[in-house]
Short mmCIF file of C-alpha atoms in Angstrom, two decimals:
data_model
loop_
_atom_site.label_atom_id
_atom_site.label_comp_id
_atom_site.label_asym_id
_atom_site.label_seq_id
_atom_site.Cartn_x
_atom_site.Cartn_y
_atom_site.Cartn_z
CA SER A 1 4.25 -7.31 -3.39
CA GLN A 2 7.33 -5.80 -2.21
CA GLN A 3 8.55 -5.50 1.13
CA GLY A 4 12.19 -3.27 2.11
CA GLU A 5 15.03 -5.54 3.25
CA GLU A 6 16.94 -3.87 6.07
CA ASP A 7 21.05 -3.55 6.43
CA PRO A 8 22.64 -4.16 8.60
CA GLN A 9 20.32 -6.50 10.92
CA ALA A 10 22.17 -5.40 13.97
CA LEU A 11 23.88 -2.08 14.72
CA SER A 12 25.97 -1.03 18.02
CA ILE A 13 26.60 2.07 18.47
CA GLN A 14 27.81 4.60 22.07
CA GLU A 15 25.64 7.47 22.67
CA GLY A 16 26.37 10.37 20.71
CA GLU A 17 27.36 8.51 17.55
CA ASN A 18 25.42 8.54 14.46
CA ALA A 19 23.80 5.48 13.24
CA THR A 20 22.93 5.00 9.41
CA MET A 21 20.94 2.35 8.14
CA ASN A 22 20.04 1.18 4.50
CA CYS A 23 17.09 -0.38 2.70
CA SER A 24 17.13 -1.96 -0.60
CA TYR A 25 13.53 -2.77 -3.02
CA LYS A 26 13.08 -4.59 -5.53
CA THR A 27 10.06 -2.32 -8.03
CA SER A 28 9.38 1.53 -8.84
CA ILE A 29 7.93 3.02 -6.06
CA ASN A 30 5.49 6.22 -5.22
CA ASN A 31 7.44 6.93 -2.00
CA LEU A 32 9.13 5.13 0.79
CA GLN A 33 8.45 5.25 4.93
CA TRP A 34 10.42 4.45 7.71
CA TYR A 35 8.93 3.15 10.70
CA ARG A 36 10.44 2.47 14.33
CA GLN A 37 9.60 -0.03 16.79
CA ASN A 38 10.11 0.24 20.65
CA SER A 39 10.45 -3.05 22.15
CA GLY A 40 6.72 -4.62 22.89
CA ARG A 41 5.11 -1.43 20.96
CA GLY A 42 3.69 -0.74 17.87
CA LEU A 43 5.39 0.70 14.88
CA VAL A 44 5.43 4.24 14.83
CA HIS A 45 6.06 6.45 11.38
CA LEU A 46 8.76 8.67 11.23
CA ILE A 47 9.45 9.89 7.72
CA LEU A 48 8.49 9.60 4.27
CA ILE A 49 10.09 10.40 1.15
CA ARG A 50 8.67 10.93 -2.24
CA SER A 51 10.04 9.47 -5.16
CA ASN A 52 10.75 12.66 -6.59
CA GLU A 53 13.20 13.52 -3.67
CA ARG A 54 16.50 12.36 -2.88
CA GLU A 55 16.92 13.88 0.35
CA LYS A 56 14.84 14.93 3.39
CA HIS A 57 15.54 16.08 6.80
CA SER A 58 13.58 15.79 10.15
CA GLY A 59 15.12 16.91 13.49
CA ARG A 60 17.79 14.46 13.96
CA LEU A 61 16.71 11.92 10.92
CA ARG A 62 17.94 12.03 7.48
CA VAL A 63 16.52 10.54 5.07
CA THR A 64 18.17 9.57 1.84
CA LEU A 65 16.50 7.80 -1.72
CA ASP A 66 18.09 6.67 -4.88
CA THR A 67 15.47 5.10 -7.17
CA SER A 68 18.35 4.52 -9.57
CA LYS A 69 19.76 1.98 -7.33
CA LYS A 70 16.39 1.95 -5.28
CA SER A 71 17.91 1.82 -2.20
CA SER A 72 17.15 4.51 0.65
CA SER A 73 18.97 5.14 3.89
CA LEU A 74 18.47 6.28 7.21
CA LEU A 75 20.49 8.44 9.17
CA ILE A 76 20.21 9.21 13.18
CA THR A 77 22.97 11.86 14.17
CA ALA A 78 23.68 12.71 17.78
CA SER A 79 22.31 9.01 18.88
CA ARG A 80 20.79 8.72 22.36
CA ALA A 81 19.67 6.11 24.30
CA ALA A 82 15.93 6.70 23.47
CA ASP A 83 17.08 5.63 20.16
CA THR A 84 17.49 1.98 20.76
CA ALA A 85 14.46 0.44 18.69
CA SER A 86 14.18 -1.68 15.44
CA TYR A 87 13.71 0.30 12.89
CA PHE A 88 12.00 -0.68 9.74
CA CYS A 89 10.87 0.61 6.14
CA ALA A 90 8.27 0.26 3.77
CA PRO A 91 8.05 1.07 0.22
CA SER A 92 4.82 1.93 -1.39
CA GLY A 93 3.03 -0.31 -2.81
CA SER A 94 -0.10 -2.29 -3.45
CA ARG A 95 0.81 -4.30 0.09
CA LEU A 96 2.79 -2.28 2.45
CA THR A 97 4.96 -5.05 4.07
CA PHE A 98 7.80 -4.93 6.09
CA GLY A 99 11.56 -6.22 6.35
CA GLU A 100 12.90 -7.74 9.15
CA GLY A 101 14.39 -4.21 10.11
CA THR A 102 17.54 -2.95 12.00
CA GLN A 103 17.96 -3.25 15.76
CA LEU A 104 19.82 -0.50 16.87
CA THR A 105 21.41 -0.44 19.99
CA VAL A 106 22.41 3.00 21.42
CA ASN A 107 24.54 2.42 24.26
CA PRO A 108 24.75 5.00 27.59
CA ASP B 1 -7.99 11.76 19.05
CA ALA B 2 -7.15 7.96 21.08
CA GLY B 3 -4.90 6.91 18.30
CA VAL B 4 -6.05 2.78 17.49
CA ILE B 5 -7.34 1.10 20.00
CA GLN B 6 -6.99 -2.48 20.49
CA SER B 7 -8.41 -5.23 22.69
CA PRO B 8 -7.28 -7.16 24.55
CA ARG B 9 -3.81 -5.66 25.09
CA HIS B 10 -2.73 -9.86 26.25
CA GLU B 11 -4.54 -12.78 25.67
CA VAL B 12 -3.71 -16.35 26.98
CA THR B 13 -6.20 -19.06 25.85
CA GLU B 14 -5.89 -22.39 25.82
CA MET B 15 -5.58 -24.82 22.44
CA GLY B 16 -8.76 -25.29 20.59
CA GLN B 17 -10.88 -22.29 22.01
CA GLU B 18 -12.15 -19.15 19.86
CA VAL B 19 -10.16 -15.73 19.99
CA THR B 20 -11.83 -12.63 19.09
CA LEU B 21 -9.07 -9.79 18.57
CA ARG B 22 -10.33 -6.18 18.30
CA CYS B 23 -9.53 -2.95 16.72
CA LYS B 24 -10.93 0.43 16.99
CA PRO B 25 -9.11 2.83 14.00
CA ILE B 26 -8.64 6.31 14.27
CA SER B 27 -12.17 8.52 13.16
CA GLY B 28 -11.82 9.59 9.83
CA HIS B 29 -9.29 6.99 8.02
CA ASP B 30 -10.25 4.40 5.54
CA TYR B 31 -7.93 1.92 5.11
CA LEU B 32 -7.48 -0.89 8.01
CA PHE B 33 -4.46 -3.18 8.08
CA TRP B 34 -4.11 -6.35 10.55
CA TYR B 35 -0.66 -7.65 10.97
CA ARG B 36 1.41 -10.54 12.92
CA GLN B 37 4.37 -10.26 14.30
CA THR B 38 6.51 -13.18 15.70
CA MET B 39 10.22 -13.64 16.28
CA MET B 40 10.46 -16.35 13.67
CA ARG B 41 8.35 -14.34 10.49
CA GLY B 42 8.84 -10.88 11.55
CA LEU B 43 5.91 -8.54 10.52
CA GLU B 44 3.17 -9.77 8.40
CA LEU B 45 0.70 -8.15 6.61
CA LEU B 46 -2.77 -10.43 7.23
CA ILE B 47 -5.58 -8.46 5.71
CA TYR B 48 -6.63 -4.81 4.67
CA PHE B 49 -9.78 -3.08 4.26
CA ASN B 50 -10.62 0.12 2.45
CA ASN B 51 -13.99 1.83 3.70
CA ASN B 52 -15.05 -1.45 5.49
CA VAL B 53 -14.21 -3.56 2.52
CA PRO B 54 -11.77 -6.30 2.51
CA ILE B 55 -9.17 -5.62 -0.81
CA ASP B 56 -6.34 -8.30 -0.15
CA ASP B 57 -6.77 -11.42 2.38
CA SER B 58 -4.09 -13.35 1.16
CA GLY B 59 -1.89 -12.64 3.66
CA MET B 60 -4.37 -14.72 6.08
CA PRO B 61 -2.77 -18.00 7.33
CA GLU B 62 -5.19 -20.31 6.72
CA ASP B 63 -9.47 -20.78 7.07
CA ARG B 64 -8.96 -20.27 11.02
CA PHE B 65 -8.57 -16.91 10.64
CA SER B 66 -11.37 -14.24 9.55
CA ALA B 67 -11.44 -10.48 9.99
CA LYS B 68 -14.95 -8.35 9.73
CA MET B 69 -15.07 -4.95 9.78
CA PRO B 70 -18.99 -3.87 10.20
CA ASN B 71 -18.36 -0.41 10.29
CA ALA B 72 -15.77 2.57 9.66
CA SER B 73 -14.86 2.14 13.53
CA PHE B 74 -14.63 -1.47 14.14
CA SER B 75 -12.76 -4.55 13.38
CA THR B 76 -12.27 -7.72 14.48
CA LEU B 77 -9.56 -10.61 13.39
CA LYS B 78 -11.34 -14.24 15.04
CA ILE B 79 -9.23 -17.32 15.26
CA GLN B 80 -11.23 -20.64 15.68
CA PRO B 81 -9.82 -23.38 16.63
CA SER B 82 -6.86 -21.13 18.22
CA GLU B 83 -2.90 -23.36 17.59
CA PRO B 84 -0.11 -22.99 20.10
CA ARG B 85 1.63 -21.69 16.57
CA ASP B 86 -0.75 -18.33 16.37
CA SER B 87 1.03 -17.29 19.53
CA ALA B 88 1.87 -14.03 18.03
CA VAL B 89 1.51 -10.27 18.78
CA TYR B 90 -1.45 -8.67 16.46
CA PHE B 91 -1.00 -5.13 15.04
CA CYS B 92 -4.27 -3.10 13.82
CA ALA B 93 -3.14 -0.24 11.85
CA SER B 94 -5.31 2.62 10.13
CA SER B 95 -4.26 4.95 7.69
CA LEU B 96 -5.75 8.02 5.06
CA GLY B 97 -5.27 6.85 1.73
CA GLY B 98 -4.09 4.37 -0.45
CA LEU B 99 -0.77 2.60 0.39
CA GLY B 100 0.48 3.88 -3.47
CA GLY B 101 0.20 7.17 -2.10
CA THR B 102 1.34 8.80 1.23
CA GLY B 103 -0.67 6.76 3.98
CA GLU B 104 0.77 7.12 6.81
CA LEU B 105 0.14 4.12 9.00
CA PHE B 106 -0.74 4.50 12.56
CA PHE B 107 -0.18 1.14 14.80
CA GLY B 108 -2.04 0.27 17.78
CA GLU B 109 -0.23 -1.18 20.51
CA GLY B 110 -0.97 -4.68 19.78
CA SER B 111 -2.65 -7.76 21.32
CA ARG B 112 -0.14 -10.08 22.52
CA LEU B 113 -2.10 -14.01 22.16
CA THR B 114 -0.78 -16.84 23.80
CA VAL B 115 -2.28 -20.38 23.01
CA LEU B 116 -1.46 -22.75 25.27
#
C-alpha cells in the first residue's frame, strides 16, 4: 500500500494568512484526495484531483499535483480560525491509507 | 442521508471484556472501511469490505480482532478479549466506488474506546 506523507507536521499562522501544506507519495496514482479532521471528529473529504489535472480550485482551497515529482500541495487562502484542523492527503491505491497529517493552527 | 453512523460513541471497558463496535454505512455505498486512530500510530486501516465481502484484512492487528458485514447496511468490529493497548478511536467509513477510482470516503464520528 502507499500513503501520503504530509509536510510540515505542524503549521501555525494568523487569521487572514495563507496556509500551504505539502504531500509526497511514492508510486503512480489515478487521483489524490485531501481530507480535514477537526479535533475529535471524523475525516471530511475536501477535494480530489485526478492524475491528468495540474491544479484544482474549490472555494478558498487550491490543490496542485505534480505527478513527475509525485507531490501535491494544498493552499488555503485567507485562513480563518475555523480552518484549525489536521489535514491529510490520500493518494489512490489498493489500500487508502493516511499519513500523520499536518496540524494547522489558525490564530485569531 | 444521515451519513455514516457509528455506535457506541464512547465505550469504557475492562481488560478481558468483549467489545463490539457497530457501523451503518451510507445507503448505496459498496465499500466499507474500518480505521483505528491513536496518537502513537496515527490513522491505520484495519480492514475493508466490497459488497459485504472482506477484501483486505492485513491491517487487523491480531486474532483478537474480527470484523463482519452481514449485509449492506451493517458492519461490526469485535475485539475479544480487549487489552489496554486497544484504546483508540475507531472510525468506520464508506464510499461508492473503488479506491483506485474516485471513491470519496465518508467517515463516521468514531467510537472512542478506553480499555482499563
